[in-house]
Coordinates of C-alpha atoms in Angstrom, one line a residue:
M481 CA 0.2 -0.2 -224.9
Y482 CA 1.9 -2.6 -222.5
Q483 CA -1.3 -4.7 -222.5
Q484 CA -1.5 -4.6 -226.3
T485 CA 2.2 -5.6 -226.9
T486 CA 2.7 -9.3 -227.4
F487 CA 6.3 -9.4 -226.1
C488 CA 5.4 -7.5 -222.9
M489 CA 2.6 -9.9 -222.2
E490 CA 5.0 -12.8 -222.7
T491 CA 7.3 -11.3 -220.2
I492 CA 4.6 -10.9 -217.5
N493 CA 3.2 -14.4 -218.1
Y494 CA 6.7 -15.9 -217.8
A495 CA 7.4 -13.9 -214.7
K496 CA 4.3 -15.4 -213.1
D497 CA 5.3 -18.9 -214.3
V498 CA 8.7 -18.7 -212.6
H499 CA 7.3 -17.0 -209.5
K500 CA 9.1 -13.7 -209.8
P501 CA 8.0 -10.8 -207.4
I502 CA 6.3 -8.0 -209.4
V503 CA 6.1 -4.3 -208.8
A504 CA 3.2 -2.7 -210.7
I505 CA 3.5 1.0 -211.7
Y506 CA 0.3 2.5 -213.1
T507 CA 1.2 5.3 -215.6
E508 CA -2.3 6.2 -216.9
S509 CA -4.8 7.6 -214.5
N510 CA -7.9 6.2 -216.4
F511 CA -6.6 2.8 -217.2
Q512 CA -7.2 -0.3 -215.0
T513 CA -5.4 -3.5 -215.9
Y514 CA -7.5 -6.4 -217.0
G515 CA -7.0 -9.9 -218.5
A516 CA -3.7 -11.6 -217.8
L517 CA -2.0 -8.4 -216.9
G518 CA -4.8 -7.6 -214.4
V519 CA -4.8 -10.9 -212.7
I520 CA -1.0 -11.1 -212.4
S521 CA -0.6 -7.5 -211.3
S522 CA -3.2 -7.9 -208.6
S523 CA -0.7 -10.0 -206.7
A524 CA 2.1 -7.4 -207.0
I525 CA 4.2 -7.0 -203.9
Q526 CA 3.9 -3.2 -204.4
S527 CA 1.7 -1.0 -206.5
I528 CA 2.6 2.6 -207.4
V529 CA 0.4 5.2 -209.2
L530 CA 2.2 8.0 -211.1
E531 CA 0.5 11.3 -210.9
N532 CA 0.9 13.3 -214.1
D533 CA 4.0 11.3 -215.1
D534 CA 5.7 12.5 -211.9
I535 CA 8.6 10.3 -210.8
S536 CA 9.4 11.7 -207.4
E537 CA 12.3 10.9 -205.1
N538 CA 9.8 9.2 -202.9
I539 CA 8.9 6.8 -205.6
I540 CA 12.5 6.0 -206.4
E541 CA 13.1 5.4 -202.7
Q542 CA 10.1 3.0 -202.5
L543 CA 11.4 1.1 -205.5
S544 CA 14.9 0.9 -204.1
N545 CA 13.7 -0.4 -200.7
T546 CA 11.4 -3.0 -202.4
I547 CA 14.1 -4.3 -204.7
S548 CA 16.6 -4.5 -201.8
S549 CA 14.2 -6.5 -199.7
Q550 CA 13.8 -9.0 -202.5
E551 CA 17.5 -9.4 -203.3
N552 CA 18.1 -11.3 -200.0
K553 CA 15.5 -14.0 -200.9
K554 CA 16.5 -17.2 -202.7
N555 CA 16.4 -16.9 -206.5
N556 CA 15.6 -20.1 -208.3
G557 CA 18.1 -20.4 -211.1
K558 CA 17.0 -21.4 -214.6
N559 CA 19.0 -22.9 -217.5
V560 CA 19.6 -19.9 -219.8
T561 CA 21.1 -19.9 -223.3
D562 CA 23.6 -17.1 -224.0
P563 CA 22.0 -14.7 -226.6
E564 CA 25.1 -14.8 -228.8
K565 CA 24.9 -18.6 -228.9
M566 CA 21.2 -18.4 -229.9
K567 CA 22.2 -16.0 -232.7
T568 CA 24.9 -18.3 -234.0
D569 CA 22.6 -21.3 -233.8
N570 CA 19.9 -19.4 -235.8
N571 CA 22.5 -18.5 -238.5
S572 CA 23.5 -22.1 -238.8
R573 CA 20.1 -23.2 -240.0
N574 CA 18.3 -21.8 -243.0
L575 CA 14.6 -22.6 -242.6
I576 CA 12.6 -22.5 -245.9
Y577 CA 9.1 -21.2 -245.7
N578 CA 6.6 -22.6 -248.1
D579 CA 3.3 -21.2 -249.5
K580 CA 1.1 -24.3 -248.8
P581 CA -2.0 -23.0 -247.0
C582 CA -3.4 -25.0 -244.1
T583 CA -5.7 -24.4 -241.1
V584 CA -3.7 -26.3 -238.5
L585 CA 0.1 -26.7 -238.6
I586 CA 1.4 -29.5 -236.4
C587 CA 5.2 -29.0 -236.1
S588 CA 7.4 -31.6 -234.5
T589 CA 10.8 -33.2 -234.3
D590 CA 11.7 -36.8 -234.6
E591 CA 11.0 -37.3 -230.9
G592 CA 7.4 -36.2 -231.1
L593 CA 6.5 -37.5 -234.6
P594 CA 4.3 -40.4 -233.4
V595 CA 2.2 -38.0 -231.4
A596 CA 2.0 -35.6 -234.3
N597 CA 0.8 -38.3 -236.7
L598 CA -1.8 -39.4 -234.2
I599 CA -3.2 -35.9 -233.9
Y600 CA -3.1 -35.4 -237.6
N601 CA -5.2 -38.6 -238.2
E602 CA -7.8 -37.4 -235.6
F603 CA -8.0 -33.9 -237.0
S604 CA -8.3 -35.1 -240.6
A605 CA -11.2 -37.4 -239.6
K606 CA -12.9 -34.2 -238.3
N607 CA -12.4 -32.4 -241.6
L608 CA -9.8 -30.0 -240.2
N609 CA -7.3 -29.0 -242.9
T610 CA -4.1 -30.2 -241.2
I611 CA -0.5 -30.8 -242.1
V612 CA 2.5 -32.2 -240.2
E613 CA 6.0 -30.9 -240.6
N614 CA 9.1 -32.5 -239.1
L615 CA 11.6 -29.8 -238.4
S616 CA 14.3 -32.3 -237.5
D617 CA 14.7 -32.9 -241.3
A618 CA 17.6 -30.8 -242.7
N619 CA 15.5 -30.0 -245.8
A620 CA 12.3 -29.3 -243.9
T621 CA 10.0 -26.5 -245.1
C622 CA 7.7 -24.6 -242.8
S623 CA 4.1 -23.4 -243.3
V624 CA 4.0 -21.1 -240.3
R625 CA 3.2 -18.1 -242.5
Q626 CA 0.2 -19.8 -244.2
C627 CA -1.5 -21.6 -241.3
T628 CA -4.2 -20.3 -238.9
V629 CA -3.2 -22.2 -235.8
I630 CA 0.1 -23.9 -234.7
V631 CA 0.1 -27.1 -232.6
P632 CA 3.8 -27.8 -231.6
I633 CA 4.7 -31.2 -230.2
L634 CA 7.0 -30.1 -227.4
S635 CA 9.9 -32.1 -226.0
A636 CA 13.5 -31.5 -225.0
E637 CA 14.6 -32.2 -228.6
F638 CA 12.2 -29.5 -229.8
E639 CA 13.7 -27.0 -227.4
K640 CA 17.2 -27.6 -228.6
N641 CA 16.4 -27.5 -232.3
P642 CA 17.3 -24.2 -234.0
A643 CA 14.7 -24.7 -236.7
C644 CA 12.0 -24.9 -234.1
R645 CA 13.2 -21.7 -232.5
I646 CA 13.2 -19.9 -235.9
A647 CA 9.7 -21.1 -236.7
F648 CA 8.4 -19.9 -233.3
E649 CA 10.0 -16.5 -233.7
E650 CA 8.1 -16.2 -237.0
A651 CA 4.9 -17.3 -235.3
R652 CA 5.4 -14.7 -232.5
L653 CA 5.9 -11.9 -235.1
L654 CA 2.8 -12.9 -236.9
Q655 CA 0.9 -13.4 -233.7
K656 CA -0.3 -16.9 -234.6
P657 CA -2.3 -18.8 -232.0
I658 CA -0.1 -21.5 -230.4
I659 CA -1.7 -24.5 -228.7
P660 CA 1.1 -26.7 -227.3
V661 CA 1.0 -30.4 -226.9
M662 CA 3.4 -31.9 -224.3
S663 CA 4.8 -35.2 -225.5
A664 CA 7.5 -35.6 -222.9
I665 CA 7.0 -37.0 -219.4
D666 CA 8.5 -35.1 -216.4
W667 CA 9.8 -32.2 -218.6
K668 CA 8.9 -28.6 -218.7
P669 CA 9.9 -25.9 -221.3
Q670 CA 12.5 -23.4 -220.2
D671 CA 14.7 -20.8 -221.9
W672 CA 13.3 -19.4 -225.2
L673 CA 10.5 -22.0 -225.4
G674 CA 9.4 -21.3 -221.8
I675 CA 8.7 -17.6 -222.5
T676 CA 7.1 -18.3 -225.9
V677 CA 4.5 -20.6 -224.4
A678 CA 4.2 -18.9 -221.0
G679 CA 0.7 -19.1 -219.7
A680 CA -0.5 -21.3 -222.5
T681 CA -2.9 -24.2 -221.9
Y682 CA -1.1 -27.5 -222.3
F683 CA -2.4 -30.8 -223.6
R684 CA -0.4 -33.8 -222.4
I685 CA -0.3 -36.5 -225.0
N686 CA 2.7 -38.8 -224.7
T687 CA 1.5 -42.3 -225.8
Q688 CA -0.8 -43.8 -228.4
V689 CA -3.3 -44.5 -225.7
S690 CA -3.3 -41.4 -223.6
P691 CA -5.3 -39.1 -225.9
Y692 CA -8.3 -41.5 -225.7
E693 CA -8.2 -42.3 -222.0
P694 CA -11.2 -40.9 -220.1
L695 CA -10.4 -37.5 -218.6
Y696 CA -13.3 -36.9 -216.3
D697 CA -16.2 -36.6 -218.8
S698 CA -14.1 -36.2 -221.9
N699 CA -10.6 -37.1 -223.2
R700 CA -7.5 -35.1 -224.2
I701 CA -7.9 -35.4 -227.9
T702 CA -11.5 -34.1 -227.8
D703 CA -10.4 -31.2 -225.6
L704 CA -7.5 -30.4 -227.9
R705 CA -9.7 -30.5 -231.0
V706 CA -12.2 -28.0 -229.4
A707 CA -9.4 -25.7 -228.4
V708 CA -8.0 -25.7 -231.9
E709 CA -11.5 -25.0 -233.4
I710 CA -12.0 -22.1 -231.0
A711 CA -8.5 -20.7 -231.9
C712 CA -9.5 -20.9 -235.6
Q713 CA -12.4 -18.5 -235.1
P714 CA -11.4 -15.0 -236.2
R715 CA -10.4 -12.9 -233.2
P716 CA -9.0 -9.4 -233.7
S717 CA -6.1 -8.2 -231.6
Q718 CA -6.9 -5.7 -228.8
A719 CA -5.3 -2.9 -231.0
E720 CA -7.6 -3.8 -233.9
R721 CA -10.6 -4.0 -231.7
E722 CA -9.8 -0.6 -230.3
Q723 CA -9.4 1.0 -233.7
T724 CA -12.8 -0.5 -234.8
E725 CA -14.5 0.9 -231.6
M726 CA -12.9 4.3 -232.0
K727 CA -14.1 4.6 -235.5
V728 CA -17.7 3.9 -234.5
L729 CA -17.5 6.2 -231.4
K730 CA -16.3 9.1 -233.6
E731 CA -19.3 8.7 -235.9
K732 CA -21.7 8.7 -232.9
I733 CA -20.0 11.7 -231.4
E734 CA -20.4 13.6 -234.7
E735 CA -24.1 12.7 -234.8
C736 CA -24.6 14.1 -231.3
K737 CA -22.5 17.2 -232.1
S738 CA -24.8 18.0 -235.0
K739 CA -27.8 18.0 -232.7
L740 CA -26.3 20.1 -229.9
Q741 CA -26.3 23.9 -229.8
I742 CA -23.2 24.0 -227.5
W743 CA -20.0 22.1 -228.1
P744 CA -18.2 20.6 -226.3
P745 CA -20.8 19.4 -223.8
L746 CA -20.4 19.7 -220.0
R747 CA -17.8 17.2 -219.0
K748 CA -18.0 15.0 -215.9
V749 CA -14.9 14.2 -213.9
R750 CA -13.9 10.5 -214.1
T751 CA -11.1 9.0 -212.2
I752 CA -10.0 5.4 -211.5
N753 CA -7.9 4.4 -208.5
S754 CA -6.0 1.5 -210.0
T755 CA -4.7 0.3 -206.6
T756 CA -8.0 0.4 -204.7
D757 CA -10.3 -2.7 -204.6
R758 CA -13.8 -2.2 -205.8
Q759 CA -16.6 -3.0 -203.3
P760 CA -19.3 -5.6 -203.9
V761 CA -22.9 -5.1 -203.0
R762 CA -23.8 -7.2 -199.9
V763 CA -27.5 -8.1 -199.5
T764 CA -29.4 -10.2 -197.0
I765 CA -30.2 -13.7 -198.2
A766 CA -33.7 -14.9 -197.2
E767 CA -33.8 -18.0 -195.0
P768 CA -34.8 -21.1 -197.1
N769 CA -38.2 -22.5 -196.4
A770 CA -40.4 -25.1 -198.1
T771 CA -43.7 -26.4 -196.6
L772 CA -44.4 -28.9 -199.4
A773 CA -42.3 -31.4 -201.3
F774 CA -39.2 -30.0 -202.9
N775 CA -37.1 -33.0 -203.9
H776 CA -33.5 -33.0 -205.1
I777 CA -33.0 -33.8 -208.8
H778 CA -29.7 -34.4 -210.5
H779 CA -28.9 -35.0 -214.3
S780 CA -25.5 -36.1 -215.5
I781 CA -24.1 -34.6 -218.7
T782 CA -21.0 -35.3 -220.7
R783 CA -18.5 -33.3 -222.9
M784 CA -17.6 -36.2 -225.2
D785 CA -19.5 -34.7 -228.2
L786 CA -18.5 -31.1 -227.3
K787 CA -18.2 -28.7 -230.2
A788 CA -16.6 -25.3 -230.3
P789 CA -19.3 -22.7 -229.6
P790 CA -19.6 -19.8 -232.0
P791 CA -18.3 -16.5 -230.8
I792 CA -20.7 -14.0 -229.2
L793 CA -20.4 -10.7 -230.9
D794 CA -20.9 -7.1 -229.6
E795 CA -22.4 -4.1 -231.3
Y796 CA -19.2 -3.7 -233.4
G797 CA -19.4 -7.3 -234.7
L798 CA -16.4 -8.3 -232.5
P799 CA -16.2 -11.2 -230.0
K800 CA -17.3 -9.9 -226.6
R801 CA -17.3 -10.9 -223.0
V802 CA -20.3 -13.0 -221.8
Q803 CA -22.2 -11.9 -218.7
L804 CA -22.2 -14.8 -216.3
D805 CA -23.9 -15.5 -213.0
C806 CA -20.9 -16.9 -211.4
M807 CA -17.3 -18.2 -211.8
I808 CA -16.5 -21.6 -210.2
S809 CA -13.2 -21.3 -208.4
Y810 CA -11.7 -24.5 -207.0
Q811 CA -8.5 -26.6 -206.7
W812 CA -8.2 -29.6 -209.1
D813 CA -8.2 -32.2 -206.3
N814 CA -11.9 -31.4 -206.0
Q815 CA -12.8 -31.6 -209.7
T816 CA -15.0 -34.6 -209.7
F817 CA -17.1 -33.2 -206.9
V818 CA -17.2 -29.7 -208.5
R819 CA -18.2 -31.1 -211.9
T820 CA -21.3 -32.8 -210.3
V821 CA -22.3 -29.5 -208.7
Y822 CA -21.8 -27.8 -212.1
E823 CA -24.2 -30.3 -213.7
D824 CA -26.8 -29.3 -211.0
M825 CA -26.2 -25.6 -211.9
L826 CA -26.6 -26.2 -215.6
M827 CA -29.9 -27.9 -214.9
R828 CA -31.0 -24.8 -213.0
E829 CA -30.0 -22.5 -215.9
V830 CA -27.1 -20.9 -214.0
K831 CA -24.6 -19.3 -216.4
A832 CA -21.3 -20.3 -214.9
W833 CA -17.6 -20.2 -215.9
F834 CA -16.1 -23.7 -215.4
D835 CA -12.6 -24.4 -216.7
I836 CA -13.1 -27.9 -218.1
W837 CA -16.2 -27.0 -220.0
G838 CA -14.4 -24.9 -222.6
S839 CA -13.8 -21.8 -220.5
M840 CA -10.0 -22.5 -220.1
Q841 CA -8.8 -21.8 -223.6
G842 CA -5.6 -20.1 -224.8
N843 CA -3.7 -18.3 -222.1
I844 CA -4.7 -19.6 -218.7
N845 CA -4.1 -16.2 -217.0
D846 CA -6.3 -14.5 -219.6
A847 CA -9.0 -17.1 -219.3
M848 CA -9.0 -16.9 -215.5
A849 CA -9.2 -13.1 -215.6
T850 CA -12.0 -13.1 -218.1
G851 CA -14.0 -15.5 -215.9
V852 CA -13.7 -13.1 -213.0
E853 CA -14.5 -10.1 -215.1
C854 CA -17.6 -11.7 -216.6
A855 CA -19.0 -13.2 -213.4
K856 CA -21.2 -11.4 -210.9
V857 CA -20.4 -13.9 -208.1
M858 CA -17.4 -16.1 -207.2
L859 CA -18.5 -19.6 -206.2
V860 CA -15.5 -20.8 -204.2
F861 CA -15.0 -24.5 -203.2
L862 CA -12.7 -23.9 -200.3
S863 CA -10.2 -26.5 -199.2
K864 CA -6.8 -26.6 -197.6
S865 CA -5.2 -27.2 -201.1
Y866 CA -7.2 -24.2 -202.4
V867 CA -5.7 -21.9 -199.8
E868 CA -2.2 -23.2 -200.6
S869 CA -2.6 -23.0 -204.5
T870 CA -0.8 -20.1 -206.2
N871 CA -3.3 -20.0 -209.1
C872 CA -6.4 -20.2 -206.8
Q873 CA -5.0 -17.4 -204.6
L874 CA -4.4 -15.4 -207.8
G875 CA -7.9 -15.7 -209.1
F876 CA -9.4 -15.1 -205.6
R877 CA -7.3 -11.9 -205.2
Y878 CA -8.3 -10.6 -208.6
A879 CA -12.0 -11.2 -207.7
V880 CA -11.5 -9.1 -204.5
K881 CA -9.9 -6.3 -206.6
R882 CA -12.8 -6.4 -209.1
G883 CA -15.3 -6.2 -206.3
K884 CA -17.0 -9.6 -206.8
A885 CA -19.6 -11.1 -204.4
F886 CA -18.8 -14.5 -202.9
V887 CA -20.6 -17.7 -202.1
I888 CA -18.4 -20.2 -200.2
I889 CA -18.7 -24.0 -200.1
R890 CA -16.3 -25.4 -197.5
T891 CA -15.2 -28.9 -198.6
Q892 CA -13.1 -29.6 -195.5
P893 CA -13.4 -28.7 -191.8
N894 CA -10.9 -26.4 -190.0
I895 CA -9.5 -24.5 -193.0
Q896 CA -7.0 -21.8 -192.0
M897 CA -7.2 -18.6 -194.1
E898 CA -5.3 -15.4 -194.1
Q899 CA -7.0 -12.4 -192.6
W900 CA -7.5 -10.6 -196.0
M901 CA -9.4 -13.6 -197.4
L902 CA -11.6 -13.8 -194.3
E903 CA -12.4 -10.1 -194.6
A904 CA -13.3 -10.6 -198.3
I905 CA -15.9 -13.3 -197.6
E906 CA -17.3 -11.8 -194.4
G907 CA -21.0 -11.3 -194.6
F908 CA -21.4 -13.6 -197.7
P909 CA -23.2 -16.9 -197.5
Q910 CA -21.1 -19.9 -196.5
Y911 CA -22.0 -23.6 -196.5
N912 CA -20.3 -26.9 -195.5
A913 CA -20.4 -29.7 -198.0
F914 CA -17.8 -32.3 -197.3
S915 CA -19.4 -34.7 -199.8
Y916 CA -22.0 -34.4 -202.6
D917 CA -24.6 -36.0 -200.3
D918 CA -24.4 -32.9 -198.1
L919 CA -25.8 -30.8 -201.0
T920 CA -28.8 -33.0 -201.3
T921 CA -29.7 -32.6 -197.6
P922 CA -32.6 -30.2 -197.0
I923 CA -32.3 -26.9 -195.2
N924 CA -35.8 -26.1 -193.9
G925 CA -37.2 -28.4 -196.6
V926 CA -35.1 -27.0 -199.5
P927 CA -32.2 -29.1 -200.9
T928 CA -28.9 -27.4 -200.0
I929 CA -27.9 -27.1 -203.7
D930 CA -31.1 -25.1 -204.4
V931 CA -30.4 -22.9 -201.4
I932 CA -26.9 -22.2 -202.9
V933 CA -28.2 -21.5 -206.4
Q934 CA -30.8 -19.1 -205.1
A935 CA -28.1 -17.3 -203.1
I936 CA -26.0 -17.0 -206.2
R937 CA -29.0 -15.5 -208.1
T938 CA -29.9 -13.1 -205.4
L939 CA -26.3 -11.8 -205.1
A940 CA -25.8 -11.6 -208.9
H941 CA -29.1 -9.7 -209.2
A942 CA -27.8 -7.1 -206.8
Q943 CA -24.4 -6.5 -208.4
P944 CA -23.8 -3.6 -210.9
T945 CA -22.6 -4.3 -214.4
E946 CA -18.9 -4.8 -214.5
T947 CA -16.9 -1.9 -216.0
V948 CA -13.8 -3.0 -217.9
D949 CA -11.7 0.1 -218.7
D950 CA -9.9 -1.9 -221.4
G951 CA -8.3 0.7 -223.6
S952 CA -5.9 3.5 -224.2
A953 CA -6.3 7.1 -223.0
E954 CA -7.7 8.1 -226.4
L955 CA -10.3 5.4 -226.3
F956 CA -11.3 6.3 -222.7
E957 CA -11.7 10.0 -223.8
L958 CA -13.9 9.1 -226.7
R959 CA -16.1 6.9 -224.5
S960 CA -16.4 9.6 -222.0
L961 CA -17.1 12.3 -224.5
L962 CA -19.9 10.3 -226.1
D963 CA -21.5 9.7 -222.7
D964 CA -21.3 13.4 -221.9
A965 CA -22.8 14.3 -225.3
R966 CA -25.7 11.9 -224.7
D967 CA -26.3 13.5 -221.3
A968 CA -26.4 16.9 -223.0
L969 CA -29.0 15.7 -225.6
Y970 CA -31.4 14.6 -222.8
N971 CA -30.8 17.8 -220.8
D972 CA -31.6 20.0 -223.9
A973 CA -34.8 18.0 -224.3
G974 CA -35.7 18.4 -220.7
Q975 CA -35.9 14.6 -220.2
N976 CA -34.4 12.1 -217.9
R977 CA -31.9 9.9 -219.7
Y978 CA -32.2 6.8 -217.4
K979 CA -35.2 4.6 -216.7
T980 CA -35.7 2.0 -214.0
C981 CA -36.1 -1.6 -215.1
T982 CA -39.3 -3.1 -213.8
R983 CA -37.7 -6.6 -213.6
C984 CA -34.4 -5.9 -211.8
N985 CA -34.7 -2.2 -210.7
Q986 CA -31.4 -1.3 -212.4
Q987 CA -31.0 2.0 -214.2
F988 CA -30.8 1.8 -218.1
D989 CA -31.1 4.0 -221.1
E990 CA -32.0 3.5 -224.8
F991 CA -28.3 2.7 -225.5
T992 CA -28.1 -0.1 -223.0
K993 CA -28.0 -3.6 -224.5
G994 CA -28.6 -6.7 -222.4
G995 CA -27.9 -6.7 -218.7
C996 CA -31.3 -8.1 -217.5
K997 CA -32.9 -11.5 -217.2
K998 CA -36.3 -13.1 -217.6
H999 CA -37.8 -16.5 -216.8
L1000 CA -37.8 -19.1 -219.6
A1001 CA -40.9 -20.9 -218.5
Y1002 CA -43.7 -20.7 -216.0
Y1003 CA -44.4 -20.8 -212.2
M1004 CA -46.2 -23.9 -210.8
G1005 CA -47.1 -25.6 -207.6
G1006 CA -48.4 -24.6 -204.3
D1007 CA -50.9 -27.3 -203.5
L1008 CA -49.0 -30.6 -203.9
L1009 CA -45.5 -29.3 -204.6
E1010 CA -43.6 -26.4 -203.3
G1011 CA -44.1 -23.4 -205.6
R1012 CA -41.2 -22.8 -208.1
W1013 CA -40.2 -21.7 -211.6
V1014 CA -39.9 -24.9 -213.7
C1015 CA -37.0 -23.4 -215.6
C1016 CA -34.7 -22.7 -212.7
R1017 CA -36.4 -24.0 -209.5
Q1018 CA -36.4 -20.6 -207.8
Q1019 CA -39.2 -20.3 -205.2
A1020 CA -40.1 -16.7 -205.2
N1021 CA -42.5 -15.6 -208.0
D1022 CA -40.6 -12.3 -208.4
S1023 CA -37.2 -14.0 -208.3
P1024 CA -34.4 -13.0 -210.7
G1025 CA -34.8 -14.5 -214.2
C1026 CA -32.5 -17.1 -215.7
E1027 CA -32.4 -16.0 -219.4
P1028 CA -30.4 -12.9 -220.5
C1029 CA -32.5 -10.2 -222.1
D1030 CA -32.8 -6.4 -222.4
H1031 CA -34.1 -4.1 -219.7
T1032 CA -37.7 -2.9 -219.8
D1033 CA -39.8 -0.2 -218.1
A1034 CA -43.1 -1.8 -219.1
V1035 CA -45.6 -2.4 -216.3
R1036 CA -45.6 -6.1 -215.7
I1037 CA -48.5 -8.2 -214.4
Y1038 CA -48.3 -11.6 -212.7
T1039 CA -50.8 -13.6 -214.8
E1040 CA -52.5 -17.0 -214.3
N1041 CA -53.2 -19.4 -217.1
P1042 CA -56.6 -20.9 -216.0
D1043 CA -56.2 -23.9 -218.3
Y1044 CA -53.2 -25.2 -216.4
G1045 CA -53.1 -23.2 -213.1
T1046 CA -49.6 -21.9 -214.0
W1047 CA -48.4 -18.4 -213.7
T1048 CA -46.1 -16.1 -215.8
W1049 CA -45.3 -12.4 -216.0
E1050 CA -46.8 -10.4 -218.8
P1051 CA -44.8 -9.1 -220.5
A1052 CA -42.1 -11.7 -219.7

């Protein structure tokens, strides 16, 4: 319930923003934090698991000692408004709500009005139903109840304006998506505004020119528009999603119940240790080797025409997590270099999470956590600034907790790391690339970037499907009961429930959707060129695929097309 409560999540996001120490107390035995709560709580200075709601003297003593140790540390003060003054200010202003429907509400004060009008003109040209409301006006009306997305133009004047605070309180109650634009230079929201937008992705637009200035391979106004378009797509709350899933689960349970002679079925014991890190699968990476030509190729791509992608839906018709090969984790000082590597990975059909390509939307802590949860492998661009970055450390620690495999690219020599980080990457492939040219250099005839990509695929292929225990105790019980009922159906029929996939060797059953991969094209070469799949440049003919698909237990045969001398697997 904490994870599904907006005001609780505001608190934990703001605590992270202002660098408060956190103690995590896990109160449900079968719930593991995920999303923003998961990534923030993974950095807790202490984690405590309650057994059967038991609050012992030992736990009280642990908490007391932890709190005492923190009281002696320096506490960075913040400007805080007295709650009584806030109440008085609110009462001094009567904000009138109107019934004018709109898709995007740009709310501003006099100070941010030039930026608001600029964004309005851009959005209107893209056929987004947008209105601008100046809350500095004593007679201002507000469309917060009728809009889909709110784009506030933040400034010091905005923070001091009672009407803005009232409008934001209404937006919070209605759980409207808020995409803030920072129009002030060298200013950061605090007080009530700080907690309302805690963790949100900011867009800095403070002049008439800044939104159109090149920002790597895009610009701020394009990125803002795409973020708004994504926020406009229907996305149910976690509570709504849970209710939808529970309804479907109950129907499936009743269907199983009608087919079984004994009810309830034999139950398996399921436990989750919320404070214990999951363990990744470590595998041996084959040494690269090419005896014929295997040239490096690079294609540049751009986001200037980027459009918001449609949501990917699950079996309940709700937006779902996307299974990714890897998440790219880096510090922004390396962004130009990392973007070039990402272009190489796209060309090789690697499905990767990369923040500037639409992955960093909404709450940055949620987005970071989702990237970790969806990825099989963490591709880390290690630098001194990475090791010193709070956000990089946060994402790295969460990846360790979720049991992710690692591929490391060291972008600087002599990087000093803490022992726990060294232990996390021990046994995983590590490469030195102090410039992009280093990635074009062959290792035993294979370009380094292709060696890295093949290592990512090999590790991703070996990792189990990520389990996200993202629900209440009731939802966990329904999921478990349905799984046990399906076991019982197969036992009654004297059959094995699970089969082995002839592509990836993973176990699957008739209810498993996705989770496997096949090749998009064909295998070529061997006489003039080094043999490889043309879709993803992998060398081994039985290498992991690059296109998501369902598992199969069909016998597969490696087949030559005599007309072209190319090879494919039949069935694919």
